[in-house]
Amino acid sequence: MRAQPALVLALPTGRTPIPFYRYLAAIHRKKRVDFSRVTTFNLDEFVGLAPSDPRSYRAYMQRHLFDHVNLSPRRIHFLNGIASDVEAECRRYERAIARAGGVDLMILGLGRNGHVGFNEPARFLMARTHLTRLAAATRQANRALFGSRVADVPRSALSIGIGTILGARRIVLMATGAGKSRCVERMVNGPVTPELPASFLQLHAAVDLWLDGAAARLLRGARRLPEVGAAAQSRCGR
Ligand code: GLP
């Protein structure tokens, strides 16, 4: 942000980025970063939840980041989970990303089943922003936002597509904890397959993985990774 004040960021939710958002808020408080010209797009939102619903991803972002930095509200972009015309909403989002000049830096989390955004493992993936059905494992993983009641977790969501992700100029994927290690290993060394949507990151030339030791534990010889796929350079686990 210091080098490029009008940065266009794409942002994830989940437990993993919470310390990152706390860090951004802290360096903003110390006046070391200015968000006033930054634009943000979030990756996804539950269908059926209004932005004001405390269980929505919009509310999550408000709590963890937006309330603590000087982002201009008109530069914050979100998918509307209660849009009456879902297809028009998805098209609107793609147009907004294009109008912003594309995403400079896409920050991703990693689902335990290998999803990115809400691009779930499937026989095929959607390139652009779309309506998606959530996997049972994903609804389980998101239950904390819903008072631990899985039955209350929406069955569908809106998500940017895998093409939208690969269209970003740079990508950072964050993963922490041993529960993600198998997925991390398959994402880096396995085949590119819609059964593990994160494996598509191997097709991008500028990806950084931010992993803790537990998530990186199956990446033996991380320094050799550029031979496997230039996209998959792990800076962790060394
Ligand atoms: C949700 C989000 C993803 C996120 C994933 C991982 O399903 N839609 O964007 O990456 O959770 O969550 P966590 O960081 O809590 O493991």
Tab-separated table of C-alpha atoms and ligand atoms in Angstrom:
chain	number	residue	atom	x	y	z
A	1	MET	CA	0.000	0.000	0.000
A	2	ARG	CA	2.915	2.313	0.580
A	3	ALA	CA	4.300	1.547	-2.856
A	4	GLN	CA	0.897	1.600	-4.543
A	5	PRO	CA	-1.639	3.691	-2.566
A	6	ALA	CA	-4.524	2.940	-4.961
A	7	LEU	CA	-4.100	-0.821	-4.538
A	8	VAL	CA	-7.029	-3.080	-5.490
A	9	LEU	CA	-7.249	-5.881	-2.950
A	10	ALA	CA	-9.396	-9.003	-2.817
A	11	LEU	CA	-10.006	-10.278	0.699
A	12	PRO	CA	-11.015	-13.568	2.333
A	13	THR	CA	-12.893	-14.448	5.504
A	14	GLY	CA	-12.473	-17.409	7.871
A	15	ARG	CA	-10.347	-17.821	10.976
A	16	THR	CA	-6.976	-17.793	9.190
A	17	PRO	CA	-6.842	-14.091	8.161
A	18	ILE	CA	-7.970	-12.713	11.542
A	19	PRO	CA	-4.388	-12.101	12.815
A	20	PHE	CA	-3.546	-10.526	9.443
A	21	TYR	CA	-6.479	-8.103	9.754
A	22	ARG	CA	-5.446	-7.366	13.343
A	23	TYR	CA	-1.949	-6.583	12.050
A	24	LEU	CA	-3.294	-4.277	9.310
A	25	ALA	CA	-5.410	-2.431	11.905
A	26	ALA	CA	-2.366	-2.089	14.172
A	27	ILE	CA	-0.063	-0.676	11.507
A	28	HIS	CA	-2.828	1.659	10.399
A	29	ARG	CA	-3.177	2.924	14.002
A	30	LYS	CA	0.538	3.642	14.021
A	31	LYS	CA	-0.063	5.682	10.825
A	32	ARG	CA	2.203	3.415	8.831
A	33	VAL	CA	-0.402	2.599	6.177
A	34	ASP	CA	-3.154	4.659	4.620
A	35	PHE	CA	-6.203	2.873	3.200
A	36	SER	CA	-7.920	5.998	1.865
A	37	ARG	CA	-7.286	5.173	-1.803
A	38	VAL	CA	-7.386	1.373	-1.487
A	39	THR	CA	-10.243	-0.577	-3.117
A	40	THR	CA	-11.435	-3.919	-1.740
A	41	PHE	CA	-13.482	-6.786	-3.126
A	42	ASN	CA	-14.447	-9.675	-0.901
A	43	LEU	CA	-14.390	-13.162	-2.339
A	44	ASP	CA	-17.784	-14.431	-1.332
A	45	GLU	CA	-20.991	-14.090	0.669
A	46	PHE	CA	-23.742	-16.402	1.942
A	47	VAL	CA	-27.015	-16.363	0.046
A	48	GLY	CA	-29.932	-15.178	2.155
A	49	LEU	CA	-27.987	-13.006	4.599
A	50	ALA	CA	-28.354	-9.221	4.472
A	51	PRO	CA	-25.140	-7.192	4.791
A	52	SER	CA	-26.368	-6.022	8.210
A	53	ASP	CA	-26.814	-9.618	9.448
A	54	PRO	CA	-24.081	-10.231	12.051
A	55	ARG	CA	-23.510	-13.723	10.571
A	56	SER	CA	-22.756	-12.358	7.097
A	57	TYR	CA	-19.213	-12.100	5.740
A	58	ARG	CA	-19.895	-8.391	5.258
A	59	ALA	CA	-20.405	-8.053	9.025
A	60	TYR	CA	-17.298	-10.185	9.667
A	61	MET	CA	-15.218	-7.771	7.555
A	62	GLN	CA	-16.708	-4.788	9.352
A	63	ARG	CA	-15.722	-6.278	12.737
A	64	HIS	CA	-12.267	-7.478	11.777
A	65	LEU	CA	-11.029	-4.794	9.378
A	66	PHE	CA	-13.343	-2.105	8.032
A	67	ASP	CA	-14.138	-0.594	11.474
A	68	HIS	CA	-10.418	-0.223	12.183
A	69	VAL	CA	-8.971	1.378	9.030
A	70	ASN	CA	-9.728	4.403	6.863
A	71	LEU	CA	-11.142	2.610	3.809
A	72	SER	CA	-13.573	4.742	1.885
A	73	PRO	CA	-17.025	3.018	2.057
A	74	ARG	CA	-17.531	3.589	-1.654
A	75	ARG	CA	-14.394	1.607	-2.408
A	76	ILE	CA	-15.557	-1.425	-0.390
A	77	HIS	CA	-17.205	-3.985	-2.687
A	78	PHE	CA	-19.255	-6.965	-1.605
A	79	LEU	CA	-21.534	-9.510	-3.178
A	80	ASN	CA	-25.097	-8.956	-1.986
A	81	GLY	CA	-26.446	-12.196	-0.500
A	82	ILE	CA	-30.038	-11.000	-0.743
A	83	ALA	CA	-29.950	-9.724	-4.334
A	84	SER	CA	-33.254	-10.576	-6.032
A	85	ASP	CA	-31.557	-11.250	-9.383
A	86	VAL	CA	-28.548	-13.393	-8.548
A	87	GLU	CA	-27.198	-13.589	-12.082
A	88	ALA	CA	-27.340	-9.816	-12.475
A	89	GLU	CA	-25.582	-9.481	-9.122
A	90	CYS	CA	-22.754	-11.765	-10.276
A	91	ARG	CA	-22.384	-9.832	-13.532
A	92	ARG	CA	-22.387	-6.527	-11.605
A	93	TYR	CA	-19.494	-7.791	-9.458
A	94	GLU	CA	-17.365	-8.842	-12.415
A	95	ARG	CA	-18.015	-5.461	-14.048
A	96	ALA	CA	-17.016	-3.635	-10.842
A	97	ILE	CA	-13.737	-5.587	-10.696
A	98	ALA	CA	-13.032	-4.745	-14.334
A	99	ARG	CA	-13.886	-1.063	-13.765
A	100	ALA	CA	-11.442	-0.961	-10.847
A	101	GLY	CA	-8.735	-2.102	-13.276
A	102	GLY	CA	-8.631	-5.707	-12.021
A	103	VAL	CA	-7.287	-7.055	-8.735
A	104	ASP	CA	-3.675	-6.188	-7.889
A	105	LEU	CA	-3.380	-8.495	-4.898
A	106	MET	CA	-5.712	-11.399	-4.207
A	107	ILE	CA	-5.515	-12.754	-0.656
A	108	LEU	CA	-6.946	-16.235	-0.223
A	109	GLY	CA	-7.612	-18.655	2.590
A	110	LEU	CA	-7.783	-22.391	1.986
A	111	GLY	CA	-10.792	-24.543	2.793
A	112	ARG	CA	-10.058	-27.879	4.444
A	113	ASN	CA	-11.479	-29.502	1.318
A	114	GLY	CA	-9.229	-27.414	-0.954
A	115	HIS	CA	-11.721	-24.709	-1.818
A	116	VAL	CA	-10.708	-21.113	-2.522
A	117	GLY	CA	-13.358	-18.450	-2.067
A	118	PHE	CA	-16.397	-20.692	-2.294
A	119	ASN	CA	-15.143	-22.600	-5.337
A	120	GLU	CA	-15.912	-26.050	-3.989
A	121	PRO	CA	-14.412	-29.347	-5.213
A	122	ALA	CA	-16.503	-30.496	-8.166
A	123	ARG	CA	-16.364	-32.096	-11.608
A	124	PHE	CA	-15.937	-28.623	-13.084
A	125	LEU	CA	-15.286	-25.097	-11.861
A	126	MET	CA	-16.912	-21.827	-12.841
A	127	ALA	CA	-14.600	-19.161	-14.252
A	128	ARG	CA	-16.594	-16.112	-13.151
A	129	THR	CA	-18.635	-14.955	-10.186
A	130	HIS	CA	-21.484	-17.404	-9.640
A	131	LEU	CA	-24.021	-18.986	-7.338
A	132	THR	CA	-22.639	-22.099	-5.671
A	133	ARG	CA	-23.895	-24.888	-3.416
A	134	LEU	CA	-21.836	-25.287	-0.284
A	135	ALA	CA	-20.239	-28.643	0.508
A	136	ALA	CA	-21.272	-30.315	3.767
A	137	ALA	CA	-17.688	-29.916	5.057
A	138	THR	CA	-17.763	-26.193	4.302
A	139	ARG	CA	-21.045	-25.717	6.148
A	140	GLN	CA	-19.492	-27.555	9.114
A	141	ALA	CA	-16.382	-25.341	8.975
A	142	ASN	CA	-18.497	-22.179	8.980
A	143	ARG	CA	-20.809	-23.184	11.816
A	144	ALA	CA	-19.101	-20.920	14.382
A	145	LEU	CA	-20.712	-17.875	12.740
A	146	PHE	CA	-24.107	-19.543	13.270
A	147	GLY	CA	-23.951	-20.375	16.978
A	148	SER	CA	-22.458	-23.797	16.095
A	149	ARG	CA	-25.757	-24.857	14.468
A	150	VAL	CA	-24.802	-26.416	11.123
A	151	ALA	CA	-28.480	-26.526	10.117
A	152	ASP	CA	-28.503	-22.708	10.208
A	153	VAL	CA	-25.530	-22.339	7.820
A	154	PRO	CA	-26.884	-21.331	4.391
A	155	ARG	CA	-26.787	-24.015	1.717
A	156	SER	CA	-25.576	-21.689	-1.005
A	157	ALA	CA	-23.328	-18.700	-1.544
A	158	LEU	CA	-22.096	-16.273	-4.160
A	159	SER	CA	-18.415	-16.518	-4.993
A	160	ILE	CA	-15.941	-15.085	-7.424
A	161	GLY	CA	-14.827	-17.726	-9.910
A	162	ILE	CA	-11.513	-19.479	-10.443
A	163	GLY	CA	-10.902	-17.283	-13.521
A	164	THR	CA	-11.538	-14.165	-11.440
A	165	ILE	CA	-8.910	-15.454	-8.996
A	166	LEU	CA	-6.355	-16.286	-11.678
A	167	GLY	CA	-6.942	-12.852	-13.232
A	168	ALA	CA	-5.330	-11.137	-10.230
A	169	ARG	CA	-1.846	-9.754	-10.791
A	170	ARG	CA	-0.506	-11.313	-7.586
A	171	ILE	CA	-1.935	-13.923	-5.238
A	172	VAL	CA	-1.163	-14.710	-1.612
A	173	LEU	CA	-2.698	-17.826	-0.077
A	174	MET	CA	-2.625	-18.167	3.706
A	175	ALA	CA	-3.009	-21.469	5.511
A	176	THR	CA	-2.287	-22.397	9.096
A	177	GLY	CA	-2.541	-25.558	11.175
A	178	ALA	CA	-1.918	-29.240	10.578
A	179	GLY	CA	-5.511	-29.702	9.371
A	180	LYS	CA	-4.575	-27.911	6.160
A	181	SER	CA	-1.244	-29.677	5.551
A	182	ARG	CA	-2.591	-32.470	3.317
A	183	CYS	CA	-4.414	-29.941	1.147
A	184	VAL	CA	-1.350	-27.703	0.981
A	185	GLU	CA	0.784	-30.618	-0.180
A	186	ARG	CA	-1.738	-31.638	-2.862
A	187	MET	CA	-2.189	-28.015	-3.931
A	188	VAL	CA	1.565	-27.650	-4.518
A	189	ASN	CA	2.620	-31.090	-5.761
A	190	GLY	CA	-0.564	-32.715	-7.022
A	191	PRO	CA	-2.313	-32.494	-10.379
A	192	VAL	CA	-4.341	-29.444	-11.361
A	193	THR	CA	-7.854	-30.697	-10.774
A	194	PRO	CA	-11.305	-29.269	-10.016
A	195	GLU	CA	-11.421	-31.835	-7.210
A	196	LEU	CA	-8.946	-29.528	-5.431
A	197	PRO	CA	-9.748	-26.007	-6.646
A	198	ALA	CA	-6.651	-24.505	-4.978
A	199	SER	CA	-4.480	-26.629	-7.325
A	200	PHE	CA	-5.407	-24.176	-10.104
A	201	LEU	CA	-3.043	-21.686	-8.449
A	202	GLN	CA	-0.221	-23.701	-10.042
A	203	LEU	CA	-1.276	-22.029	-13.311
A	204	HIS	CA	-0.506	-18.530	-11.992
A	205	ALA	CA	2.985	-17.052	-12.240
A	206	ALA	CA	2.970	-14.900	-9.076
A	207	VAL	CA	1.678	-16.813	-6.065
A	208	ASP	CA	3.089	-16.675	-2.557
A	209	LEU	CA	2.057	-19.133	0.113
A	210	TRP	CA	2.055	-17.850	3.686
A	211	LEU	CA	2.093	-21.007	5.776
A	212	ASP	CA	2.893	-21.787	9.355
A	213	GLY	CA	5.114	-24.795	10.119
A	214	ALA	CA	2.125	-27.080	10.772
A	215	ALA	CA	0.460	-26.328	7.437
A	216	ALA	CA	3.802	-26.689	5.603
A	217	ARG	CA	4.866	-29.895	7.359
A	218	LEU	CA	4.316	-32.170	4.329
A	219	LEU	CA	6.265	-29.887	1.980
A	220	ARG	CA	9.630	-31.574	2.109
A	221	GLY	CA	12.407	-29.627	0.407
A	222	ALA	CA	10.321	-26.508	-0.164
A	223	ARG	CA	13.298	-24.910	-1.930
A	224	ARG	CA	12.934	-27.412	-4.788
A	225	LEU	CA	9.340	-26.367	-5.438
A	226	PRO	CA	10.035	-24.045	-8.382
A	227	GLU	CA	10.988	-27.185	-10.329
A	228	VAL	CA	7.561	-28.624	-9.592
A	229	GLY	CA	5.582	-25.528	-10.484
A	230	ALA	CA	6.796	-21.959	-10.616
A	231	ALA	CA	3.530	-20.818	-9.091
A	232	ALA	CA	4.059	-22.758	-5.935
A	233	GLN	CA	6.929	-21.141	-4.087
A	234	SER	CA	6.629	-21.685	-0.383
A	235	ARG	CA	8.521	-19.295	1.815
A	236	CYS	CA	7.646	-21.278	4.893
A	237	GLY	CA	8.746	-24.556	6.302
A	238	ARG	CA	12.391	-23.717	5.657
B	1	GLP	C1	-14.624	-20.024	4.198
B	1	GLP	C2	-14.349	-18.964	3.144
B	1	GLP	C3	-13.025	-19.166	2.481
B	1	GLP	C4	-11.960	-19.445	3.529
B	1	GLP	C5	-12.292	-20.712	4.265
B	1	GLP	C6	-11.233	-21.180	5.261
B	1	GLP	O1	-15.219	-21.161	3.692
B	1	GLP	N1	-15.357	-18.879	2.156
B	1	GLP	O2	-12.716	-18.030	1.704
B	1	GLP	O3	-10.713	-19.531	2.934
B	1	GLP	O4	-13.487	-20.453	4.939
B	1	GLP	O5	-11.577	-20.842	6.557
B	1	GLP	P1	-10.604	-20.914	7.792
B	1	GLP	O6	-9.590	-19.863	7.593
B	1	GLP	O7	-11.514	-20.626	8.970
B	1	GLP	O8	-10.052	-22.298	7.812
